[in-house]
mmCIF file of N, CA and C in Angstrom:
data_model
loop_
_atom_site.group_PDB
_atom_site.id
_atom_site.type_symbol
_atom_site.label_atom_id
_atom_site.label_comp_id
_atom_site.label_asym_id
_atom_site.label_seq_id
_atom_site.Cartn_x
_atom_site.Cartn_y
_atom_site.Cartn_z
ATOM 1 N N MET A 1 -26.259 -73.030 4.705
ATOM 2 C CA MET A 1 -27.189 -73.172 3.586
ATOM 3 C C MET A 1 -27.744 -71.798 3.212
ATOM 4 N N LEU A 2 -27.779 -71.513 1.938
ATOM 5 C CA LEU A 2 -28.273 -70.226 1.480
ATOM 6 C C LEU A 2 -29.799 -70.222 1.410
ATOM 7 N N GLY A 3 -30.399 -69.121 1.795
ATOM 8 C CA GLY A 3 -31.853 -69.000 1.731
ATOM 9 C C GLY A 3 -32.333 -69.064 0.296
ATOM 10 N N LYS A 4 -33.498 -69.651 0.076
ATOM 11 C CA LYS A 4 -33.971 -69.821 -1.290
ATOM 12 C C LYS A 4 -34.657 -68.576 -1.846
ATOM 13 N N GLU A 5 -35.120 -67.663 -0.996
ATOM 14 C CA GLU A 5 -35.783 -66.467 -1.522
ATOM 15 C C GLU A 5 -34.767 -65.410 -1.960
ATOM 16 N N ARG A 6 -33.844 -65.117 -1.073
ATOM 17 C CA ARG A 6 -32.879 -64.050 -1.343
ATOM 18 C C ARG A 6 -31.481 -64.472 -0.923
ATOM 19 N N ILE A 7 -30.511 -63.921 -1.599
ATOM 20 C CA ILE A 7 -29.122 -64.161 -1.210
ATOM 21 C C ILE A 7 -28.530 -62.816 -0.840
ATOM 22 N N VAL A 8 -27.860 -62.766 0.279
ATOM 23 C CA VAL A 8 -27.233 -61.520 0.707
ATOM 24 C C VAL A 8 -25.731 -61.689 0.590
ATOM 25 N N GLY A 9 -25.093 -60.802 -0.173
ATOM 26 C CA GLY A 9 -23.641 -60.870 -0.322
ATOM 27 C C GLY A 9 -22.968 -60.407 0.953
ATOM 28 N N ALA A 10 -22.051 -61.195 1.453
ATOM 29 C CA ALA A 10 -21.382 -60.871 2.711
ATOM 30 C C ALA A 10 -20.198 -59.935 2.511
ATOM 31 N N ILE A 11 -19.720 -59.841 1.268
ATOM 32 C CA ILE A 11 -18.524 -59.042 1.030
ATOM 33 C C ILE A 11 -18.854 -57.564 1.212
ATOM 34 N N ARG A 12 -18.188 -56.933 2.153
ATOM 35 C CA ARG A 12 -18.399 -55.518 2.466
ATOM 36 C C ARG A 12 -19.862 -55.200 2.766
ATOM 37 N N GLY A 13 -20.622 -56.186 3.228
ATOM 38 C CA GLY A 13 -22.007 -55.949 3.592
ATOM 39 C C GLY A 13 -22.910 -55.652 2.406
ATOM 40 N N LEU A 14 -22.478 -56.006 1.200
ATOM 41 C CA LEU A 14 -23.276 -55.742 0.000
ATOM 42 C C LEU A 14 -24.531 -56.602 0.003
ATOM 43 N N LYS A 15 -25.685 -55.964 -0.087
ATOM 44 C CA LYS A 15 -26.938 -56.716 -0.110
ATOM 45 C C LYS A 15 -27.404 -56.876 -1.549
ATOM 46 N N LEU A 16 -27.742 -58.096 -1.918
ATOM 47 C CA LEU A 16 -28.168 -58.369 -3.282
ATOM 48 C C LEU A 16 -29.576 -58.967 -3.285
ATOM 49 N N PRO A 17 -30.582 -58.162 -3.513
ATOM 50 C CA PRO A 17 -31.938 -58.711 -3.536
ATOM 51 C C PRO A 17 -32.238 -59.358 -4.887
ATOM 52 N N ILE A 18 -31.653 -60.513 -5.107
ATOM 53 C CA ILE A 18 -31.831 -61.208 -6.380
ATOM 54 C C ILE A 18 -32.415 -62.589 -6.113
ATOM 55 N N PRO A 19 -33.434 -62.998 -6.879
ATOM 56 C CA PRO A 19 -34.016 -64.325 -6.673
ATOM 57 C C PRO A 19 -32.964 -65.436 -6.745
ATOM 58 N N TYR A 20 -33.096 -66.387 -5.869
ATOM 59 C CA TYR A 20 -32.179 -67.523 -5.743
ATOM 60 C C TYR A 20 -31.921 -68.222 -7.077
ATOM 61 N N GLN A 21 -32.986 -68.451 -7.852
ATOM 62 C CA GLN A 21 -32.859 -69.196 -9.112
ATOM 63 C C GLN A 21 -31.871 -68.529 -10.068
ATOM 64 N N GLU A 22 -31.820 -67.212 -10.059
ATOM 65 C CA GLU A 22 -30.944 -66.493 -10.975
ATOM 66 C C GLU A 22 -29.480 -66.585 -10.557
ATOM 67 N N PHE A 23 -29.226 -67.090 -9.353
ATOM 68 C CA PHE A 23 -27.859 -67.208 -8.888
ATOM 69 C C PHE A 23 -27.283 -68.596 -9.084
ATOM 70 N N TYR A 24 -27.898 -69.400 -9.921
ATOM 71 C CA TYR A 24 -27.352 -70.718 -10.201
ATOM 72 C C TYR A 24 -26.760 -70.698 -11.595
ATOM 73 N N PRO A 25 -25.550 -71.132 -11.848
ATOM 74 C CA PRO A 25 -24.587 -71.581 -10.835
ATOM 75 C C PRO A 25 -24.020 -70.405 -10.035
ATOM 76 N N PHE A 26 -23.442 -70.711 -8.903
ATOM 77 C CA PHE A 26 -23.100 -69.684 -7.935
ATOM 78 C C PHE A 26 -21.905 -68.819 -8.288
ATOM 79 N N THR A 27 -21.358 -68.985 -9.470
ATOM 80 C CA THR A 27 -20.254 -68.099 -9.857
ATOM 81 C C THR A 27 -20.725 -66.663 -9.993
ATOM 82 N N HIS A 28 -22.044 -66.428 -10.029
ATOM 83 C CA HIS A 28 -22.526 -65.042 -10.011
ATOM 84 C C HIS A 28 -22.002 -64.329 -8.771
ATOM 85 N N ILE A 29 -22.023 -65.045 -7.646
ATOM 86 C CA ILE A 29 -21.542 -64.454 -6.397
ATOM 87 C C ILE A 29 -20.060 -64.140 -6.517
ATOM 88 N N GLY A 30 -19.322 -65.023 -7.179
ATOM 89 C CA GLY A 30 -17.903 -64.766 -7.416
ATOM 90 C C GLY A 30 -17.688 -63.500 -8.227
ATOM 91 N N ILE A 31 -18.526 -63.289 -9.233
ATOM 92 C CA ILE A 31 -18.418 -62.089 -10.069
ATOM 93 C C ILE A 31 -18.664 -60.841 -9.236
ATOM 94 N N VAL A 32 -19.737 -60.863 -8.464
ATOM 95 C CA VAL A 32 -20.060 -59.706 -7.635
ATOM 96 C C VAL A 32 -18.963 -59.484 -6.600
ATOM 97 N N GLY A 33 -18.405 -60.585 -6.079
ATOM 98 C CA GLY A 33 -17.296 -60.475 -5.142
ATOM 99 C C GLY A 33 -16.096 -59.790 -5.761
ATOM 100 N N VAL A 34 -15.778 -60.159 -6.997
ATOM 101 C CA VAL A 34 -14.656 -59.536 -7.709
ATOM 102 C C VAL A 34 -14.926 -58.048 -7.904
ATOM 103 N N LEU A 35 -16.132 -57.719 -8.359
ATOM 104 C CA LEU A 35 -16.474 -56.316 -8.595
ATOM 105 C C LEU A 35 -16.431 -55.510 -7.298
ATOM 106 N N THR A 36 -16.895 -56.116 -6.219
ATOM 107 C CA THR A 36 -16.911 -55.429 -4.930
ATOM 108 C C THR A 36 -15.494 -55.236 -4.394
ATOM 109 N N ALA A 37 -14.676 -56.260 -4.548
ATOM 110 C CA ALA A 37 -13.309 -56.200 -4.040
ATOM 111 C C ALA A 37 -12.492 -55.111 -4.743
ATOM 112 N N TYR A 38 -12.706 -54.946 -6.039
ATOM 113 C CA TYR A 38 -11.902 -53.988 -6.787
ATOM 114 C C TYR A 38 -12.519 -52.604 -6.834
ATOM 115 N N ASP A 39 -13.847 -52.521 -6.645
ATOM 116 C CA ASP A 39 -14.518 -51.231 -6.495
ATOM 117 C C ASP A 39 -14.254 -50.267 -7.655
ATOM 118 N N ARG A 40 -14.118 -50.786 -8.849
ATOM 119 C CA ARG A 40 -13.949 -49.940 -10.035
ATOM 120 C C ARG A 40 -14.370 -50.762 -11.253
ATOM 121 N N PRO A 41 -14.656 -50.108 -12.380
ATOM 122 C CA PRO A 41 -15.049 -50.883 -13.570
ATOM 123 C C PRO A 41 -13.955 -51.860 -13.980
ATOM 124 N N LEU A 42 -14.352 -53.080 -14.321
ATOM 125 C CA LEU A 42 -13.395 -54.111 -14.709
ATOM 126 C C LEU A 42 -13.772 -54.697 -16.063
ATOM 127 N N GLN A 43 -12.768 -55.137 -16.798
ATOM 128 C CA GLN A 43 -13.024 -55.759 -18.090
ATOM 129 C C GLN A 43 -13.569 -57.164 -17.894
ATOM 130 N N ILE A 44 -14.428 -57.580 -18.829
ATOM 131 C CA ILE A 44 -15.028 -58.906 -18.759
ATOM 132 C C ILE A 44 -13.953 -59.993 -18.718
ATOM 133 N N GLY A 45 -12.892 -59.845 -19.506
ATOM 134 C CA GLY A 45 -11.809 -60.829 -19.522
ATOM 135 C C GLY A 45 -11.133 -60.975 -18.173
ATOM 136 N N PHE A 46 -10.969 -59.851 -17.474
ATOM 137 C CA PHE A 46 -10.353 -59.882 -16.143
ATOM 138 C C PHE A 46 -11.242 -60.663 -15.176
ATOM 139 N N ILE A 47 -12.550 -60.400 -15.214
ATOM 140 C CA ILE A 47 -13.495 -61.099 -14.335
ATOM 141 C C ILE A 47 -13.494 -62.594 -14.654
ATOM 142 N N ALA A 48 -13.446 -62.928 -15.945
ATOM 143 C CA ALA A 48 -13.440 -64.334 -16.365
ATOM 144 C C ALA A 48 -12.231 -65.070 -15.779
ATOM 145 N N ARG A 49 -11.083 -64.417 -15.808
ATOM 146 C CA ARG A 49 -9.884 -65.055 -15.241
ATOM 147 C C ARG A 49 -10.008 -65.219 -13.724
ATOM 148 N N ARG A 50 -10.562 -64.226 -13.069
ATOM 149 C CA ARG A 50 -10.680 -64.274 -11.606
ATOM 150 C C ARG A 50 -11.624 -65.374 -11.129
ATOM 151 N N VAL A 51 -12.706 -65.619 -11.869
ATOM 152 C CA VAL A 51 -13.652 -66.653 -11.435
ATOM 153 C C VAL A 51 -13.490 -67.941 -12.242
ATOM 154 N N ARG A 52 -12.428 -67.994 -13.040
ATOM 155 C CA ARG A 52 -12.053 -69.193 -13.788
ATOM 156 C C ARG A 52 -13.178 -69.740 -14.673
ATOM 157 N N SER A 53 -13.725 -68.879 -15.503
ATOM 158 C CA SER A 53 -14.737 -69.280 -16.478
ATOM 159 C C SER A 53 -14.363 -68.668 -17.819
ATOM 160 N N THR A 54 -14.999 -69.139 -18.892
ATOM 161 C CA THR A 54 -14.738 -68.548 -20.203
ATOM 162 C C THR A 54 -15.444 -67.204 -20.289
ATOM 163 N N GLU A 55 -14.987 -66.366 -21.211
ATOM 164 C CA GLU A 55 -15.613 -65.055 -21.375
ATOM 165 C C GLU A 55 -17.074 -65.194 -21.785
ATOM 166 N N ALA A 56 -17.395 -66.216 -22.578
ATOM 167 C CA ALA A 56 -18.785 -66.433 -22.998
ATOM 168 C C ALA A 56 -19.672 -66.777 -21.796
ATOM 169 N N GLU A 57 -19.164 -67.633 -20.911
ATOM 170 C CA GLU A 57 -19.915 -67.993 -19.694
ATOM 171 C C GLU A 57 -20.127 -66.768 -18.811
ATOM 172 N N ILE A 58 -19.056 -65.982 -18.660
ATOM 173 C CA ILE A 58 -19.150 -64.779 -17.835
ATOM 174 C C ILE A 58 -20.141 -63.794 -18.446
ATOM 175 N N GLN A 59 -20.098 -63.630 -19.759
ATOM 176 C CA GLN A 59 -21.019 -62.710 -20.444
ATOM 177 C C GLN A 59 -22.465 -63.105 -20.150
ATOM 178 N N GLN A 60 -22.734 -64.407 -20.169
ATOM 179 C CA GLN A 60 -24.073 -64.918 -19.892
ATOM 180 C C GLN A 60 -24.505 -64.572 -18.457
ATOM 181 N N LYS A 61 -23.622 -64.785 -17.510
ATOM 182 C CA LYS A 61 -23.925 -64.497 -16.105
ATOM 183 C C LYS A 61 -24.065 -62.990 -15.870
ATOM 184 N N LEU A 62 -23.219 -62.212 -16.545
ATOM 185 C CA LEU A 62 -23.296 -60.762 -16.402
ATOM 186 C C LEU A 62 -24.625 -60.222 -16.934
ATOM 187 N N THR A 63 -25.141 -60.847 -17.990
ATOM 188 C CA THR A 63 -26.430 -60.433 -18.544
ATOM 189 C C THR A 63 -27.529 -60.584 -17.504
ATOM 190 N N VAL A 64 -27.508 -61.683 -16.752
ATOM 191 C CA VAL A 64 -28.493 -61.895 -15.679
ATOM 192 C C VAL A 64 -28.378 -60.795 -14.633
ATOM 193 N N LEU A 65 -27.155 -60.484 -14.228
ATOM 194 C CA LEU A 65 -26.942 -59.464 -13.210
ATOM 195 C C LEU A 65 -27.325 -58.074 -13.713
ATOM 196 N N GLN A 66 -27.095 -57.831 -15.005
ATOM 197 C CA GLN A 66 -27.460 -56.539 -15.581
ATOM 198 C C GLN A 66 -28.986 -56.397 -15.605
ATOM 199 N N GLN A 67 -29.683 -57.454 -16.003
ATOM 200 C CA GLN A 67 -31.145 -57.431 -16.033
ATOM 201 C C GLN A 67 -31.725 -57.245 -14.636
ATOM 202 N N ALA A 68 -31.006 -57.745 -13.619
ATOM 203 C CA ALA A 68 -31.463 -57.614 -12.235
ATOM 204 C C ALA A 68 -31.121 -56.240 -11.652
ATOM 205 N N GLY A 69 -30.392 -55.419 -12.423
ATOM 206 C CA GLY A 69 -30.055 -54.077 -11.954
ATOM 207 C C GLY A 69 -28.912 -54.027 -10.958
ATOM 208 N N VAL A 70 -28.075 -55.075 -10.949
ATOM 209 C CA VAL A 70 -26.954 -55.127 -10.011
ATOM 210 C C VAL A 70 -25.705 -54.488 -10.616
ATOM 211 N N ILE A 71 -25.548 -54.644 -11.921
ATOM 212 C CA ILE A 71 -24.362 -54.118 -12.607
ATOM 213 C C ILE A 71 -24.780 -53.339 -13.853
ATOM 214 N N VAL A 72 -23.834 -52.609 -14.403
ATOM 215 C CA VAL A 72 -24.011 -51.958 -15.695
ATOM 216 C C VAL A 72 -22.780 -52.291 -16.536
ATOM 217 N N ILE A 73 -23.000 -52.564 -17.827
ATOM 218 C CA ILE A 73 -21.897 -52.870 -18.739
ATOM 219 C C ILE A 73 -21.838 -51.775 -19.797
ATOM 220 N N GLU A 74 -20.691 -51.102 -19.858
ATOM 221 C CA GLU A 74 -20.492 -50.035 -20.843
ATOM 222 C C GLU A 74 -19.116 -50.213 -21.469
ATOM 223 N N ASP A 75 -19.066 -50.257 -22.785
ATOM 224 C CA ASP A 75 -17.799 -50.367 -23.515
ATOM 225 C C ASP A 75 -16.931 -51.522 -23.026
ATOM 226 N N GLY A 76 -17.553 -52.670 -22.757
ATOM 227 C CA GLY A 76 -16.806 -53.842 -22.319
ATOM 228 C C GLY A 76 -16.333 -53.789 -20.882
ATOM 229 N N MET A 77 -16.716 -52.735 -20.165
ATOM 230 C CA MET A 77 -16.351 -52.605 -18.751
ATOM 231 C C MET A 77 -17.585 -52.867 -17.897
ATOM 232 N N VAL A 78 -17.390 -53.546 -16.785
ATOM 233 C CA VAL A 78 -18.492 -53.912 -15.905
ATOM 234 C C VAL A 78 -18.362 -53.135 -14.602
ATOM 235 N N ARG A 79 -19.457 -52.505 -14.201
ATOM 236 C CA ARG A 79 -19.434 -51.701 -12.973
ATOM 237 C C ARG A 79 -20.583 -52.130 -12.068
ATOM 238 N N LEU A 80 -20.297 -52.254 -10.790
ATOM 239 C CA LEU A 80 -21.306 -52.601 -9.791
ATOM 240 C C LEU A 80 -22.100 -51.343 -9.454
ATOM 241 N N LEU A 81 -23.418 -51.450 -9.461
ATOM 242 C CA LEU A 81 -24.255 -50.308 -9.111
ATOM 243 C C LEU A 81 -24.404 -50.229 -7.596
ATOM 244 N N GLY A 82 -24.391 -49.015 -7.061
ATOM 245 C CA GLY A 82 -24.587 -48.829 -5.621
ATOM 246 C C GLY A 82 -26.034 -49.112 -5.249
ATOM 247 N N GLU A 83 -26.265 -49.259 -3.960
ATOM 248 C CA GLU A 83 -27.624 -49.548 -3.497
ATOM 249 C C GLU A 83 -28.481 -48.304 -3.587
#
């Protein structure tokens, strides 16, 4: 069971201090997992295919992560910010 205050990403020990509510639905974790696994800027369409969602759904989830300071989106490319 995931803690309700904070979720810690297990992939490569990545820690994500993001409120639990913002991680619903949990495909946010899938997005961060994809970004962590590839370790380079990725196109939104590529991420959408990897987590099996539409680009519009992914864009919505990416906006939450960007506001939380986890990722940056530049020229349609998504990059994970370091700690």
